[in-house]
Amino acid sequence: MKIARFGKGQVGVVDGEYVVDVTEAAGVDVAEWPPVGPNRLIAEWDERRPAIEAALATGARTPLAEAGLLTPVPWPNKVIAYPVNYHDHGREMQAGYRADVQGFFLKPPSSLSGPEDFVELPALPGREVHHESELGIVIGKGGRDIAREDWKDHVFGYACLLDMVVRGREERVFRKAYDTFCPVGPWITTADEVDDPTQLSMKLWVGDELRQDANTRDLVLDIPGMIAMASTVMTLHPGDIIATGTPAGVGPVVDGDVIRIVIEQVGEMNVPVRQGTRGNTEVFANAYTPDIIKQK
Ligand code: MN
């Protein structure tokens, strides 16, 4: 199933060119704050699935193009992100480490945005904001110390994810924390609909230019390893999101660009980019040119 969030926070199942409203069967109250209904739905998925399947026949149908898709899990406990998890990206960044020996960082859940929201570029003269195309994993059953071989028991589904970043030497989390710097969507494709997440083609265009073209088989730390490592440190909760890392081809985006990410069997997002007027701080007072830009 493809589980979407749309409109004012309704839950829908994507059926061809339509989204079918299953909010009531999903047990989600769109007025609830914080908006943790999707987390609860994921936690209760096995019990709720029959009612959701039944609601598919009767729920209101809205054309996808008019639905107003939102990010599927807006209030996860955490967004876990693995840096330098493809060798070719490590080479382009001249990074002397890889995710398997470096571990992960966290992105704030407040950086999440939806497939139809624009990425707001902070007003940082002389600095570049880069796209990172990533497969997003949505955790289903939580847990601590999850063994590699048990990884499939803990994955709810998959989504497209953009890990946006101001390139530079400042604290990584700081540069990746801006609002709208983590578009996720266009929906969650449940794990049973993805044949083999370790063999997925992933492509990213900016406008007509193909920038990133990779396959998840080239991950350095694989999906079982990412779940095992994260849960060695932290308890994973239903709805937690893992950004699995980006391949080579990262680059800048500017006002007016549209970032297109396509992941086989998972989905496609076309995310517009707008220049904002806020977001500058004294941290960025001294313009810095990262090595990846000097190489050009
Ligand atoms: Mn990344």
Tab-separated table of C-alpha atoms in Angstrom, residues 61-178:
chain	number	residue	atom	x	y	z
A	61	ARG	CA	-11.588	9.747	-3.705
A	62	THR	CA	-9.565	12.844	-4.590
A	63	PRO	CA	-7.372	13.164	-7.677
A	64	LEU	CA	-3.745	13.030	-6.543
A	65	ALA	CA	-3.024	16.287	-8.334
A	66	GLU	CA	-5.637	18.083	-6.214
A	67	ALA	CA	-5.041	16.315	-2.902
A	68	GLY	CA	-2.282	18.549	-1.530
A	69	LEU	CA	0.145	15.846	-0.411
A	70	LEU	CA	1.892	16.399	2.931
A	71	THR	CA	4.941	14.764	4.463
A	72	PRO	CA	3.731	11.328	5.630
A	73	VAL	CA	5.118	11.332	9.197
A	74	PRO	CA	5.343	14.958	10.378
A	75	TRP	CA	6.347	14.351	14.001
A	76	PRO	CA	8.736	11.387	14.219
A	77	ASN	CA	10.690	10.861	17.405
A	78	LYS	CA	13.855	11.292	15.326
A	79	VAL	CA	15.338	11.460	11.848
A	80	ILE	CA	18.545	9.434	11.741
A	81	ALA	CA	20.959	10.200	8.914
A	82	TYR	CA	24.024	8.317	7.727
A	83	PRO	CA	26.786	10.503	6.254
A	84	VAL	CA	29.105	9.379	3.462
A	85	ASN	CA	27.411	6.059	2.854
A	86	TYR	CA	28.333	5.649	-0.821
A	87	HIS	CA	32.028	5.359	-1.760
A	88	ASP	CA	31.693	7.604	-4.829
A	89	HIS	CA	30.175	10.400	-2.717
A	90	GLY	CA	32.988	9.953	-0.198
A	91	ARG	CA	35.491	10.453	-3.009
A	92	GLU	CA	33.790	13.599	-4.338
A	93	MET	CA	33.704	15.053	-0.801
A	94	GLN	CA	37.337	14.004	-0.193
A	95	ALA	CA	36.062	12.464	3.031
A	96	GLY	CA	38.459	10.199	4.875
A	97	TYR	CA	35.716	8.184	6.541
A	98	ARG	CA	32.555	6.253	5.720
A	99	ALA	CA	29.292	5.755	7.606
A	100	ASP	CA	30.272	2.261	8.756
A	101	VAL	CA	33.099	3.694	10.871
A	102	GLN	CA	31.608	7.135	11.522
A	103	GLY	CA	28.073	6.474	12.719
A	104	PHE	CA	25.069	8.686	12.169
A	105	PHE	CA	23.869	12.196	12.915
A	106	LEU	CA	20.345	13.487	13.520
A	107	LYS	CA	18.195	15.929	11.606
A	108	PRO	CA	15.512	17.780	13.575
A	109	PRO	CA	11.983	16.564	12.818
A	110	SER	CA	11.109	20.254	12.309
A	111	SER	CA	13.220	20.177	9.130
A	112	LEU	CA	10.679	17.809	7.512
A	113	SER	CA	8.551	19.112	4.669
A	114	GLY	CA	6.241	17.586	2.110
A	115	PRO	CA	6.458	16.708	-1.572
A	116	GLU	CA	4.560	19.854	-2.584
A	117	ASP	CA	6.296	22.249	-0.201
A	118	PHE	CA	9.204	24.283	-1.492
A	119	VAL	CA	12.691	24.153	-0.075
A	120	GLU	CA	13.422	27.600	1.349
A	121	LEU	CA	17.039	28.578	0.780
A	122	PRO	CA	18.442	30.615	3.666
A	123	ALA	CA	19.850	34.024	2.765
A	124	LEU	CA	23.557	33.161	2.964
A	125	PRO	CA	25.582	35.171	0.451
A	126	GLY	CA	28.457	33.196	-1.034
A	127	ARG	CA	27.266	29.852	0.283
A	128	GLU	CA	25.808	26.904	-1.622
A	129	VAL	CA	22.859	24.722	-0.590
A	130	HIS	CA	23.200	21.211	-2.017
A	131	HIS	CA	20.702	18.444	-2.662
A	132	GLU	CA	21.362	14.933	-1.392
A	133	SER	CA	19.155	12.232	-2.916
A	134	GLU	CA	18.404	9.495	-0.384
A	135	LEU	CA	16.204	6.476	0.237
A	136	GLY	CA	14.174	7.090	3.389
A	137	ILE	CA	13.284	4.177	5.665
A	138	VAL	CA	10.245	4.488	7.942
A	139	ILE	CA	10.546	2.325	11.047
A	140	GLY	CA	7.539	0.160	11.967
A	141	LYS	CA	8.023	-1.939	15.072
A	142	GLY	CA	10.461	-0.182	17.390
A	143	GLY	CA	13.127	-1.702	19.548
A	144	ARG	CA	16.631	-1.621	20.985
A	145	ASP	CA	19.538	-3.834	19.957
A	146	ILE	CA	17.853	-5.058	16.789
A	147	ALA	CA	19.902	-7.847	15.239
A	148	ARG	CA	20.961	-7.508	11.590
A	149	GLU	CA	18.992	-10.583	10.604
A	150	ASP	CA	15.794	-9.168	12.148
A	151	TRP	CA	15.815	-5.883	10.179
A	152	LYS	CA	12.763	-6.691	8.058
A	153	ASP	CA	10.592	-7.025	11.169
A	154	HIS	CA	11.208	-3.338	11.920
A	155	VAL	CA	10.687	-1.612	8.552
A	156	PHE	CA	7.247	-0.165	7.863
A	157	GLY	CA	8.064	1.231	4.463
A	158	TYR	CA	10.090	3.488	2.222
A	159	ALA	CA	9.935	7.043	0.858
A	160	CYS	CA	11.962	9.484	-1.186
A	161	LEU	CA	14.034	11.819	0.981
A	162	LEU	CA	16.099	14.917	0.233
A	163	ASP	CA	18.813	15.732	2.774
A	164	MET	CA	19.425	19.409	2.049
A	165	VAL	CA	22.606	21.006	3.377
A	166	VAL	CA	24.537	24.267	3.409
A	167	ARG	CA	27.997	23.149	2.332
A	168	GLY	CA	30.759	24.170	4.696
A	169	ARG	CA	32.841	23.284	7.711
A	170	GLU	CA	30.474	24.381	10.443
A	171	GLU	CA	28.682	21.841	12.628
A	172	ARG	CA	26.969	19.388	10.280
A	173	VAL	CA	23.653	19.344	12.105
A	174	PHE	CA	23.566	23.143	12.108
A	175	ARG	CA	23.960	23.221	8.330
A	176	LYS	CA	21.299	20.549	7.808
A	177	ALA	CA	18.713	21.765	10.327
A	178	TYR	CA	16.906	24.522	8.446
